[in-house]
PDB file of C-alpha atoms and ligand atoms in Angstrom:
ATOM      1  CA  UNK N   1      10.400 -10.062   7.430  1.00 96.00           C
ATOM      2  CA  UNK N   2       8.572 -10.133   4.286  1.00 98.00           C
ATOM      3  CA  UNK N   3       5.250  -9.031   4.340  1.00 98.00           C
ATOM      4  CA  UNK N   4       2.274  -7.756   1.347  1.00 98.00           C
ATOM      5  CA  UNK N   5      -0.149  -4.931   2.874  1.00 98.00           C
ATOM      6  CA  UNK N   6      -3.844  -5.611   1.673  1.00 97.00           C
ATOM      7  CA  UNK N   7      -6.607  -3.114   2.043  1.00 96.00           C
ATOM      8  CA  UNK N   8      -8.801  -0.471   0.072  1.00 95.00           C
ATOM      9  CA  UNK N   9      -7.395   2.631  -0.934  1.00 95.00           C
ATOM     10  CA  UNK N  10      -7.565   4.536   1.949  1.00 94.00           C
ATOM     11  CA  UNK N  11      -7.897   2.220   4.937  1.00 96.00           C
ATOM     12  CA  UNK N  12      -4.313   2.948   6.216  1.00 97.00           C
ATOM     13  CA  UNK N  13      -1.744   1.063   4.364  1.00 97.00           C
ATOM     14  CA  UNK N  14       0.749   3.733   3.788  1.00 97.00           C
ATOM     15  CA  UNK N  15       0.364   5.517   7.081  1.00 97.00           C
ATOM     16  CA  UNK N  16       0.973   1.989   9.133  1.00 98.00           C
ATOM     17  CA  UNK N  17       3.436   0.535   6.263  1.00 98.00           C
ATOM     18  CA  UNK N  18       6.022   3.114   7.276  1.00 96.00           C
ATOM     19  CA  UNK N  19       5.335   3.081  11.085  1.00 97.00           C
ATOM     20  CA  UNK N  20       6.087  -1.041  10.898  1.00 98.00           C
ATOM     21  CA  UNK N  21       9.269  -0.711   8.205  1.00 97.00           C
ATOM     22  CA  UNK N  22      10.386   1.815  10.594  1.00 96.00           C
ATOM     23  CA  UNK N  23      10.214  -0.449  13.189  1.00 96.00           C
ATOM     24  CA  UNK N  24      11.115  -3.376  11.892  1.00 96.00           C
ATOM     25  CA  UNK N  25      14.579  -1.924  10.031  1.00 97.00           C
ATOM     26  CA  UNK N  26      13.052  -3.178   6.696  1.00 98.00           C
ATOM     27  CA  UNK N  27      12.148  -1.285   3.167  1.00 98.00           C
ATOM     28  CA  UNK N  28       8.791   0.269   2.498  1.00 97.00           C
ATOM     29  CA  UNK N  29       7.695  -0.079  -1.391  1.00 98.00           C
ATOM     30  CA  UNK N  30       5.221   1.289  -2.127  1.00 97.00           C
ATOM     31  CA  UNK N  31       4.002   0.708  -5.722  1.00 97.00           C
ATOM     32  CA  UNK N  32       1.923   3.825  -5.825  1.00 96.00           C
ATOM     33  CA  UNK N  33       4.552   5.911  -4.676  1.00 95.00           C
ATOM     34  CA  UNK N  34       6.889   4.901  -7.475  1.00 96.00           C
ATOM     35  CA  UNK N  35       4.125   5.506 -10.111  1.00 96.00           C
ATOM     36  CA  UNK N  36       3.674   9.100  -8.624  1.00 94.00           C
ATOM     37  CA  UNK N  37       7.259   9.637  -9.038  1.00 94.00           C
ATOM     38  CA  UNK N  38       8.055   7.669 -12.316  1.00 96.00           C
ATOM     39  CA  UNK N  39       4.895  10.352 -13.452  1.00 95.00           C
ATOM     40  CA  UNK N  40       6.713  13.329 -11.593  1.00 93.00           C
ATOM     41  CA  UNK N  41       9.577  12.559 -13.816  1.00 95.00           C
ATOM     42  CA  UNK N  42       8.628  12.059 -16.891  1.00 97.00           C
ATOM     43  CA  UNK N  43       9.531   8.272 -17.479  1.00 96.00           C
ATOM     44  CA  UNK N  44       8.480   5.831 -19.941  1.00 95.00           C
ATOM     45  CA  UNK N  45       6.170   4.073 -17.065  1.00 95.00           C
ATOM     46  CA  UNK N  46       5.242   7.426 -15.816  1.00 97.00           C
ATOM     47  CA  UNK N  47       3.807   8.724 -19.593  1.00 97.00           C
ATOM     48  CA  UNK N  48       1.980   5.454 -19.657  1.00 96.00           C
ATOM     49  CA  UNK N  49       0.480   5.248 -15.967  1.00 97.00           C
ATOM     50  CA  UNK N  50      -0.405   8.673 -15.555  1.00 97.00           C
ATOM     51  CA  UNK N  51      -3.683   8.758 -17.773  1.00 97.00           C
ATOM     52  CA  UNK N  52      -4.635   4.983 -16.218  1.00 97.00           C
ATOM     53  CA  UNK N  53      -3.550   7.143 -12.369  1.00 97.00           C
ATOM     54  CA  UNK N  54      -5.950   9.793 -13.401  1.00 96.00           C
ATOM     55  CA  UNK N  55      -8.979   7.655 -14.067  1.00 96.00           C
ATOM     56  CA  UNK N  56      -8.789   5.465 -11.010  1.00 96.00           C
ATOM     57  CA  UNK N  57      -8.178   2.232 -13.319  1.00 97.00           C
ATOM     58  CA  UNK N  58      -4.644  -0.263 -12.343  1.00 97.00           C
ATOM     59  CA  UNK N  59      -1.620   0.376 -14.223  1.00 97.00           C
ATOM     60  CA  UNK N  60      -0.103  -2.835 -16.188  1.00 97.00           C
ATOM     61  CA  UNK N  61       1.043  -5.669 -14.564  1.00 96.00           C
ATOM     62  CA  UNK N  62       4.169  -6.037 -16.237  1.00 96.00           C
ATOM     63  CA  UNK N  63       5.021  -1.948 -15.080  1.00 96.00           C
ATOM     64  CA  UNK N  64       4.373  -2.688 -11.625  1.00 97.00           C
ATOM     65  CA  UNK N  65       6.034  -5.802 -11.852  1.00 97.00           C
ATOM     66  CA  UNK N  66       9.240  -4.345 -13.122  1.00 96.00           C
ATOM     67  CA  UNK N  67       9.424  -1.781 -10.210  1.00 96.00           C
ATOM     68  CA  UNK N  68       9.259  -4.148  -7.388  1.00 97.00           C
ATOM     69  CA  UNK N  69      11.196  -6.708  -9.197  1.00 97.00           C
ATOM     70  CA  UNK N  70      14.187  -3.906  -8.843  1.00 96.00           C
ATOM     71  CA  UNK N  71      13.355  -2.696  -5.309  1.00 97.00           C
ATOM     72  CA  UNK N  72      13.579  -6.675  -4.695  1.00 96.00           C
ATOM     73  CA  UNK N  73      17.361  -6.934  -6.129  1.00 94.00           C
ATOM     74  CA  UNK N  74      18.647  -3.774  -3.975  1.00 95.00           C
ATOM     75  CA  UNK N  75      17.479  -1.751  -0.999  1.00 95.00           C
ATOM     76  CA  UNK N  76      14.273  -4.527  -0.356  1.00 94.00           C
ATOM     77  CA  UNK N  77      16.793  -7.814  -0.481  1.00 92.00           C
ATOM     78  CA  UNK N  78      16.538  -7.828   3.133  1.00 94.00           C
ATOM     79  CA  UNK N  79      12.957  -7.511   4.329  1.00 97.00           C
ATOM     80  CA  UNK N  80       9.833  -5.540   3.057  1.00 98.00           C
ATOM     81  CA  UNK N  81       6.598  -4.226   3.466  1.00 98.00           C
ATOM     82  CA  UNK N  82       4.478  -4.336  -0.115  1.00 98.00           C
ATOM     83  CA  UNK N  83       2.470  -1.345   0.174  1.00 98.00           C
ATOM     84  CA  UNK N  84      -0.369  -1.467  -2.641  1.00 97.00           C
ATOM     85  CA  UNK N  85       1.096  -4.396  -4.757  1.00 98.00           C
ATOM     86  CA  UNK N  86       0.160  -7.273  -5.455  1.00 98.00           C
ATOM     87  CA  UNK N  87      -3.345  -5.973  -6.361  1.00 97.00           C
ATOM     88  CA  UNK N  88      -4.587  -8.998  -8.750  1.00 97.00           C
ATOM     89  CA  UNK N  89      -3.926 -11.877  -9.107  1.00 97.00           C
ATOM     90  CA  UNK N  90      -1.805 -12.328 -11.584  1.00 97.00           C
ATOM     91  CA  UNK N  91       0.816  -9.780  -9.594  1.00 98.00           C
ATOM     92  CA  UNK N  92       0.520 -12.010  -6.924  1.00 98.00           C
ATOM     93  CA  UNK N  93       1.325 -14.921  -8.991  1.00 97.00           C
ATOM     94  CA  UNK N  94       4.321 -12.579 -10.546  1.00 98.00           C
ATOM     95  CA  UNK N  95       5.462 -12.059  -7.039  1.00 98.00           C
ATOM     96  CA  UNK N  96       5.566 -15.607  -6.160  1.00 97.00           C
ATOM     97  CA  UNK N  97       7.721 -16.153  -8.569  1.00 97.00           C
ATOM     98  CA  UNK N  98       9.763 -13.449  -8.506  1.00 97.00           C
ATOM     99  CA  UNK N  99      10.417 -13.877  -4.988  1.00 97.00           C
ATOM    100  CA  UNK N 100      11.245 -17.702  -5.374  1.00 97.00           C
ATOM    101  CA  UNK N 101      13.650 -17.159  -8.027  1.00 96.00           C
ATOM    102  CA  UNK N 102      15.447 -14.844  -5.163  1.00 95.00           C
ATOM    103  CA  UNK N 103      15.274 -18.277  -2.605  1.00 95.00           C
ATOM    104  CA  UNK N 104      12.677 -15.688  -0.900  1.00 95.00           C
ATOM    105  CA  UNK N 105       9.027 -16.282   0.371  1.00 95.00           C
ATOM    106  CA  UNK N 106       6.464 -14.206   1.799  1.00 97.00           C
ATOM    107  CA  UNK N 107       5.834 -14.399   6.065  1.00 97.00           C
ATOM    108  CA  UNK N 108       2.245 -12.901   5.885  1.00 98.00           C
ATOM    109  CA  UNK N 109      -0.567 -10.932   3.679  1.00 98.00           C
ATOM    110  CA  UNK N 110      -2.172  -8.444   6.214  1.00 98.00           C
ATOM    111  CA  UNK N 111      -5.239  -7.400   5.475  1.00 97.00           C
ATOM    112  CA  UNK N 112      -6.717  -3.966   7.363  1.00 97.00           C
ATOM    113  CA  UNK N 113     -10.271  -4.309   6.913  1.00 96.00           C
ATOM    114  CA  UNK N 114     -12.485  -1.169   7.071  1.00 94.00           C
ATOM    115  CA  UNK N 115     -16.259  -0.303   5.588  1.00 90.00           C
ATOM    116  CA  UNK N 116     -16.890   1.488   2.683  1.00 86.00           C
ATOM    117  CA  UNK N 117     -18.509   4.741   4.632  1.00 88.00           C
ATOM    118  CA  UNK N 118     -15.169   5.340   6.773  1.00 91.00           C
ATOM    119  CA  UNK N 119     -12.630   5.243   3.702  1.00 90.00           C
ATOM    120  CA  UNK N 120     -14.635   7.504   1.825  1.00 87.00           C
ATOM    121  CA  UNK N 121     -13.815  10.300   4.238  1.00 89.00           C
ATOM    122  CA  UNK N 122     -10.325   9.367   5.448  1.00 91.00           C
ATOM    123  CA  UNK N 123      -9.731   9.934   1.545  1.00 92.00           C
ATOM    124  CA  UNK N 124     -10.963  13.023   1.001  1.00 90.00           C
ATOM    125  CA  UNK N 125      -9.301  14.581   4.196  1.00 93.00           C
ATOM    126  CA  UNK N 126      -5.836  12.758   3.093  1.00 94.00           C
ATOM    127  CA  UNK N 127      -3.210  15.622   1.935  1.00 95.00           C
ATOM    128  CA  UNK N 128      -0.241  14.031   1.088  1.00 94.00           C
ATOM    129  CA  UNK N 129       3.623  15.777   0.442  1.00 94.00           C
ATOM    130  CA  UNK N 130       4.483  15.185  -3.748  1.00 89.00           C
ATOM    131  CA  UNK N 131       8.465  15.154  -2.457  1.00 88.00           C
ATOM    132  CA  UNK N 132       8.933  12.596   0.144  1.00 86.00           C
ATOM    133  CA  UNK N 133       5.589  10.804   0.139  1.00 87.00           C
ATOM    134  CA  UNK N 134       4.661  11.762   3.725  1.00 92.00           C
ATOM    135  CA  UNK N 135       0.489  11.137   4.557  1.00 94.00           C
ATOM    136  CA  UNK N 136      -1.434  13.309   6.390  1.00 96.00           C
ATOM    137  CA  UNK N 137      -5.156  14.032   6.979  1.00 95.00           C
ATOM    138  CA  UNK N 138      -6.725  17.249   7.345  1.00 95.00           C
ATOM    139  CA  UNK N 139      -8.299  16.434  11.154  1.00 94.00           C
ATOM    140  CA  UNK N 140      -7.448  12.832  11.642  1.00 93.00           C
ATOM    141  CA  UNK N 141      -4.025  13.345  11.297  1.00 93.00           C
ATOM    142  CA  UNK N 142      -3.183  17.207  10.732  1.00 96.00           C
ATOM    143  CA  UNK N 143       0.373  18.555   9.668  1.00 97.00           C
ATOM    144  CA  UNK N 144       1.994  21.308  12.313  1.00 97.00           C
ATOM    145  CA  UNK N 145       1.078  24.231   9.988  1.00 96.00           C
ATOM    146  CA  UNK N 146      -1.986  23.490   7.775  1.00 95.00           C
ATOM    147  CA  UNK N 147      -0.899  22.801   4.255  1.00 96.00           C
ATOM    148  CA  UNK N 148       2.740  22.149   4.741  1.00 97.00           C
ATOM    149  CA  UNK N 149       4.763  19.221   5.377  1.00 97.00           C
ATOM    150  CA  UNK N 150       6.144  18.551   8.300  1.00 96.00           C
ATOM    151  CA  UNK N 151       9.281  17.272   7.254  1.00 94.00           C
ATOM    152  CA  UNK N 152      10.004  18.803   4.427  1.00 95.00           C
ATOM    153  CA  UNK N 153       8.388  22.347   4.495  1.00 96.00           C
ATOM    154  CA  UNK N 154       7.101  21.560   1.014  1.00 95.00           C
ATOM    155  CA  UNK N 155       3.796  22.108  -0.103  1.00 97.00           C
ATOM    156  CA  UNK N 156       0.794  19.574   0.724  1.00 97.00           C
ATOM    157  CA  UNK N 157      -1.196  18.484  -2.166  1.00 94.00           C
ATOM    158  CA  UNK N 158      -4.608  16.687  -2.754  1.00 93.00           C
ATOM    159  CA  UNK N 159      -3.669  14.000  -5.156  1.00 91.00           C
ATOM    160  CA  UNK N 160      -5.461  14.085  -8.607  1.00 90.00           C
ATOM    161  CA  UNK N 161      -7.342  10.655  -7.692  1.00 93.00           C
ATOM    162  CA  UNK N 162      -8.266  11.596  -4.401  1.00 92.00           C
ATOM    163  CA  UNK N 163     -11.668  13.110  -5.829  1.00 88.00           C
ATOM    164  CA  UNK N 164     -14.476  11.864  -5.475  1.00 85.00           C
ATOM    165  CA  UNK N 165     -15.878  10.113  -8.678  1.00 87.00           C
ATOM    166  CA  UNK N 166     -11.990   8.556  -9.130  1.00 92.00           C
ATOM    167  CA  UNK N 167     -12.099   7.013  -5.920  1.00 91.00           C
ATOM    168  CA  UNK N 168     -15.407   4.960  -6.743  1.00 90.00           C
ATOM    169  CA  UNK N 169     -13.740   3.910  -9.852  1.00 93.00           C
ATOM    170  CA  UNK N 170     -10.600   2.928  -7.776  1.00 94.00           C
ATOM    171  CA  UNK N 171     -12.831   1.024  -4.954  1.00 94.00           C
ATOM    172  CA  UNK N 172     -14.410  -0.695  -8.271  1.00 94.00           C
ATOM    173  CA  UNK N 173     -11.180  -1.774  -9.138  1.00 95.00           C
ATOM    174  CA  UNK N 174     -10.386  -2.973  -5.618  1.00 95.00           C
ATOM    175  CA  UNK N 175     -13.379  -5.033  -5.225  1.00 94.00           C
ATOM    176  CA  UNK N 176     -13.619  -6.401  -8.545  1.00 96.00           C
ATOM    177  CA  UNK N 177      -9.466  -7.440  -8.988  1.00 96.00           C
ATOM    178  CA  UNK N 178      -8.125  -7.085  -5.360  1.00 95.00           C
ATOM    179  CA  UNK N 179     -10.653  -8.536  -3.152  1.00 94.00           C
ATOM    180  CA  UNK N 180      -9.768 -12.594  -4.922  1.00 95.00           C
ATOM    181  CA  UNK N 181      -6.095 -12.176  -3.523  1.00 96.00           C
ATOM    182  CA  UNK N 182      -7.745 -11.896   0.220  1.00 95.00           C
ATOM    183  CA  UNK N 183      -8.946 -15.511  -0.813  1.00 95.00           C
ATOM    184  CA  UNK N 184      -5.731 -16.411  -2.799  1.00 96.00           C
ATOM    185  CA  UNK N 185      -3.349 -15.525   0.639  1.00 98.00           C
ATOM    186  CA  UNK N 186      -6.255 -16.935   3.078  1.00 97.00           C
ATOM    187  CA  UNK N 187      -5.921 -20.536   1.327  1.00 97.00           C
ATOM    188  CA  UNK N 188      -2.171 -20.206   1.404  1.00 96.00           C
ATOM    189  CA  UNK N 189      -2.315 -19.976   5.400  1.00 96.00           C
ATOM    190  CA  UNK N 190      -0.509 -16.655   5.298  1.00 97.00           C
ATOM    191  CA  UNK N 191      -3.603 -14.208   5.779  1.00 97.00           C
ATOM    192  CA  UNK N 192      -3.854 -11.586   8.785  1.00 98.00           C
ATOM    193  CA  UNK N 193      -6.359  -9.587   9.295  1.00 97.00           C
ATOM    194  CA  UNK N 194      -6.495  -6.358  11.409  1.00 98.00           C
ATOM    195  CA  UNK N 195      -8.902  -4.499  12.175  1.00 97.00           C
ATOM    196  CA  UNK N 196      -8.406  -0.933  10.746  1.00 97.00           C
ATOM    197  CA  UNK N 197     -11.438   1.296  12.839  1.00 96.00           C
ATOM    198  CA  UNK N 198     -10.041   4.172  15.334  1.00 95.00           C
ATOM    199  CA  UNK N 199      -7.341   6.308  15.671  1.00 95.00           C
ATOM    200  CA  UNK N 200      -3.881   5.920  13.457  1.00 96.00           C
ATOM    201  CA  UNK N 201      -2.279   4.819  16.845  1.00 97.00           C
ATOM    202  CA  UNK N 202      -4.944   2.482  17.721  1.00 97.00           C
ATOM    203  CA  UNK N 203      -4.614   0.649  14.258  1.00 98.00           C
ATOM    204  CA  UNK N 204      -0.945   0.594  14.911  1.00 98.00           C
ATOM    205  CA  UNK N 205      -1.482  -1.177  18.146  1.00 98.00           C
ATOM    206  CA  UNK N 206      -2.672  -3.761  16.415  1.00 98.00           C
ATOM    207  CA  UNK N 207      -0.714  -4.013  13.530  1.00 98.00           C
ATOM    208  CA  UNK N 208       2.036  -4.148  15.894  1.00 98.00           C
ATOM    209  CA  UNK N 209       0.731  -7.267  17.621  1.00 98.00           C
ATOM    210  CA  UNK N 210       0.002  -9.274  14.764  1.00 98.00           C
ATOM    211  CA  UNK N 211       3.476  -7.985  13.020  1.00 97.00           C
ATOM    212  CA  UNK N 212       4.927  -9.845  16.328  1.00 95.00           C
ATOM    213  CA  UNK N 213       2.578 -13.064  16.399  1.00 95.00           C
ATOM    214  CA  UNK N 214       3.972 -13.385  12.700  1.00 95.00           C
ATOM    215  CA  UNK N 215       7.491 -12.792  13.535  1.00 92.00           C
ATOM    216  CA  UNK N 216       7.112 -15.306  16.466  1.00 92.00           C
ATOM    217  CA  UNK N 217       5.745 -17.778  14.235  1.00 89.00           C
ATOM    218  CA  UNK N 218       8.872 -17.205  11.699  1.00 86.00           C
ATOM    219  CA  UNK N 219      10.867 -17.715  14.551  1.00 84.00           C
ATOM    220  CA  UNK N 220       9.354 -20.988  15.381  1.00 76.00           C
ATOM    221  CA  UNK N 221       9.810 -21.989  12.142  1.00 69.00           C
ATOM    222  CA  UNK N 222      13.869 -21.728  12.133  1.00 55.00           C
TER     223      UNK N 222
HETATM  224  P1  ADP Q   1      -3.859   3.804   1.905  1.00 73.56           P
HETATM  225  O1  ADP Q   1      -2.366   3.732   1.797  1.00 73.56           O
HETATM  226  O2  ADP Q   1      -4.456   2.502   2.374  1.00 73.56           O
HETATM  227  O3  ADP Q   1      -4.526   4.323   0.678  1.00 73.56           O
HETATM  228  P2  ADP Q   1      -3.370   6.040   3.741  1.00 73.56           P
HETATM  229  O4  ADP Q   1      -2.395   5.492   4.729  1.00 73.56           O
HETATM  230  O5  ADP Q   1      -2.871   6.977   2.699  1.00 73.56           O
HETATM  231  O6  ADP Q   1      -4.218   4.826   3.067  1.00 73.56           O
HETATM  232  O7  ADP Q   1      -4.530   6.738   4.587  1.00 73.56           O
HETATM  233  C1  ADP Q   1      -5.622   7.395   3.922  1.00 73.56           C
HETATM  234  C2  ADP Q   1      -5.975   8.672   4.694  1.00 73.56           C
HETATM  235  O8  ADP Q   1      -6.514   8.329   5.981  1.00 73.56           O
HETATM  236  C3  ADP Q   1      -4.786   9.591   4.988  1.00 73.56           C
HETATM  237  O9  ADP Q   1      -5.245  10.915   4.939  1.00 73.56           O
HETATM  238  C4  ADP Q   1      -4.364   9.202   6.416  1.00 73.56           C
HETATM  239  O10 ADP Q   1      -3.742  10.297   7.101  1.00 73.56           O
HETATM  240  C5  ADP Q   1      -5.715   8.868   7.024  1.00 73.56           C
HETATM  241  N1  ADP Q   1      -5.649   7.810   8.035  1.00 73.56           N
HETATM  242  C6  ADP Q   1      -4.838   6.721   8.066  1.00 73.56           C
HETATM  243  N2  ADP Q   1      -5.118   5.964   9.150  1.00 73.56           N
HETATM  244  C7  ADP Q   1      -6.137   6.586   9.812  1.00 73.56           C
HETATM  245  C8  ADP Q   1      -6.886   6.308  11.010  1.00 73.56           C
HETATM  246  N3  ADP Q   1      -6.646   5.219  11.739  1.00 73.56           N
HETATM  247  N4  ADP Q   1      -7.869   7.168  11.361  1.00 73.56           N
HETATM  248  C9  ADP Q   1      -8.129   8.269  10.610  1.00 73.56           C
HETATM  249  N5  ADP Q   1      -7.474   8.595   9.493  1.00 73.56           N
HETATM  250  C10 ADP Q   1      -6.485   7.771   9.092  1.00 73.56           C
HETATM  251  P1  AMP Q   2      -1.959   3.913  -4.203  1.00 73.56           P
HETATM  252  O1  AMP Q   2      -0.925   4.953  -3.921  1.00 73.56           O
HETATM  253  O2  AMP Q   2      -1.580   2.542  -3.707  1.00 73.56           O
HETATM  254  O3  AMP Q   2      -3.343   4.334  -3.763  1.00 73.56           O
HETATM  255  O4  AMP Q   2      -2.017   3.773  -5.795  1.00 73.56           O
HETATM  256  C1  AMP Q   2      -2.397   4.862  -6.634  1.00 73.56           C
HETATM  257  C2  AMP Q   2      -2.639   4.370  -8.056  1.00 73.56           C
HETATM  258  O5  AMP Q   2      -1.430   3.831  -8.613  1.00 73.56           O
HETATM  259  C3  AMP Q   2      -3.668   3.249  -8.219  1.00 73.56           C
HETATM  260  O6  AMP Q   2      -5.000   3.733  -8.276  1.00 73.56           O
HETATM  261  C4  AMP Q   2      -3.222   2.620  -9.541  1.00 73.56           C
HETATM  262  O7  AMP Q   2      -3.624   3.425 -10.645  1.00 73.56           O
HETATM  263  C5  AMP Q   2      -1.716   2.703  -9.456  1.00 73.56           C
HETATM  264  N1  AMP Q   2      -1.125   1.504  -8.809  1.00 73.56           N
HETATM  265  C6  AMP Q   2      -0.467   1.447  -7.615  1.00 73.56           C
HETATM  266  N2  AMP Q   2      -0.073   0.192  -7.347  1.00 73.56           N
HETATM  267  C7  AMP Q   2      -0.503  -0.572  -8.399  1.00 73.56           C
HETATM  268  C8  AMP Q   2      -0.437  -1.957  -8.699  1.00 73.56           C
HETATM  269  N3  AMP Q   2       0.136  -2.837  -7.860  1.00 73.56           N
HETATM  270  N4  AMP Q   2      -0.983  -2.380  -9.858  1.00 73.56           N
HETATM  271  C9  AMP Q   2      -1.566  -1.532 -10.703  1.00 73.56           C
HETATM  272  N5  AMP Q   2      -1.693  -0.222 -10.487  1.00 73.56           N
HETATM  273  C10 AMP Q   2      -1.164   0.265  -9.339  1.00 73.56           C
END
């Protein structure tokens, strides 16, 4: 399966993206992720995303591009979830063609769809763990022992553009560049939306049941 996870910044992306990889025996590449840690580290990408990170605004295309473009040649050759890229246009555009120079195509663009007045305070609960990525929220979704990850043992962070007047700037972003992809996928045939209200498990039940009308659909297909 190949599949692009659309949605605001905070409607769920990252917590269902790795429940469905999981499932599905498939890579989970998440474009935000690799920022954080291309930032954590110091690289050339990192020193120029980091200052774009902090403000809310969308890192390069041709950055982002170069990240998945790898992920695409080794541990993603055989199914993916996009978590957080494409987010314009031209990315998706980029991907297309990335993906067709591999003989590869995307099986669906699914779309979680929530209002603006729930993902305001899913992200200012959401705690997340800087060394393996792991999501949590402080009620919604609560780690064992408050502040650490579960996993790990590490310390739980609130990231840097999880505050308040960053998010609007990131939502601006996300209406203004990422909203014409919804449209983009829709008139390709290849849009699915689900609806992302309720609990985490709820939202998966879903996501689950589309993930298997598309796979159904893929089979059909040959
Ligand atoms: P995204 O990847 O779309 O930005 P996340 O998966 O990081 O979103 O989720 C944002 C925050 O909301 C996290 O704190 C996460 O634990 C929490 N969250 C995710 N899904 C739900 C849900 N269905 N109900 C309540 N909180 C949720
Ligand atoms: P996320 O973890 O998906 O919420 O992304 C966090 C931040 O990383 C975004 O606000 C952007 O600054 C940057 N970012 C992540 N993915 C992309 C992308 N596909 N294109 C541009 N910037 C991105």
């Amino acid at each position: 399966m190949r599949l692009v996870f659309l949605g605001p910044p905070g409607a769920g992306k990252g917590t269902q993206a790795v429940r469905a990889a999981q499932e599905l025996g498939i890579a989970h590449v998440s474009t935000g992720d690799m920022l954080r840690s291309a930032v954590a580290r110091g690289t050339p990408a990192g020193k120029k995303a980091e200052p774009i990170m902090k403000a809310g605004g969308l890192v390069p295309d041709e950055v982002v591009l170069e990240m998945v473009d790898e992920r695409l040649g080794s541990d993603a050759a055989e199914g993916f979830i996009l978590d957080g890229y494409p987010r314009t246009l031209k990315q998706g555009e980029d991907l297309d063609r990335i993906l067709s120079r591999r003989g590869m195509k995307l099986d669906a663009a699914l779309e979680l769809e929530l209002a603006e007045e729930v993902i305001v305070p899913r992200m200012a609960g959401r705690r997340s763990c800087p060394k393996d990525g792991r999501i949590y929220h402080v009620t919604a979704n609560p780690p064992k022992v408050p502040g650490v990850c579960d996993a790990c043992g590490g310390p739980l962070i609130q990231r840097p553009d999880d505050r308040e007047e960053v998010v609007r700037k990131r939502m601006e972003e996300y209406r203004a560049k990422t909203t014409p992809l919804t449209d983009w996928y829709r008139a390709k045939g290849i849009l699915v939306r689900v609806d992302a209200n309720g609990t985490v498990d709820q939202v998966w039940a879903r996501v689950k049941e589309a993930l298997s009308k598309v796979a159904k659909a893929k089979g059909g297909r040959g």
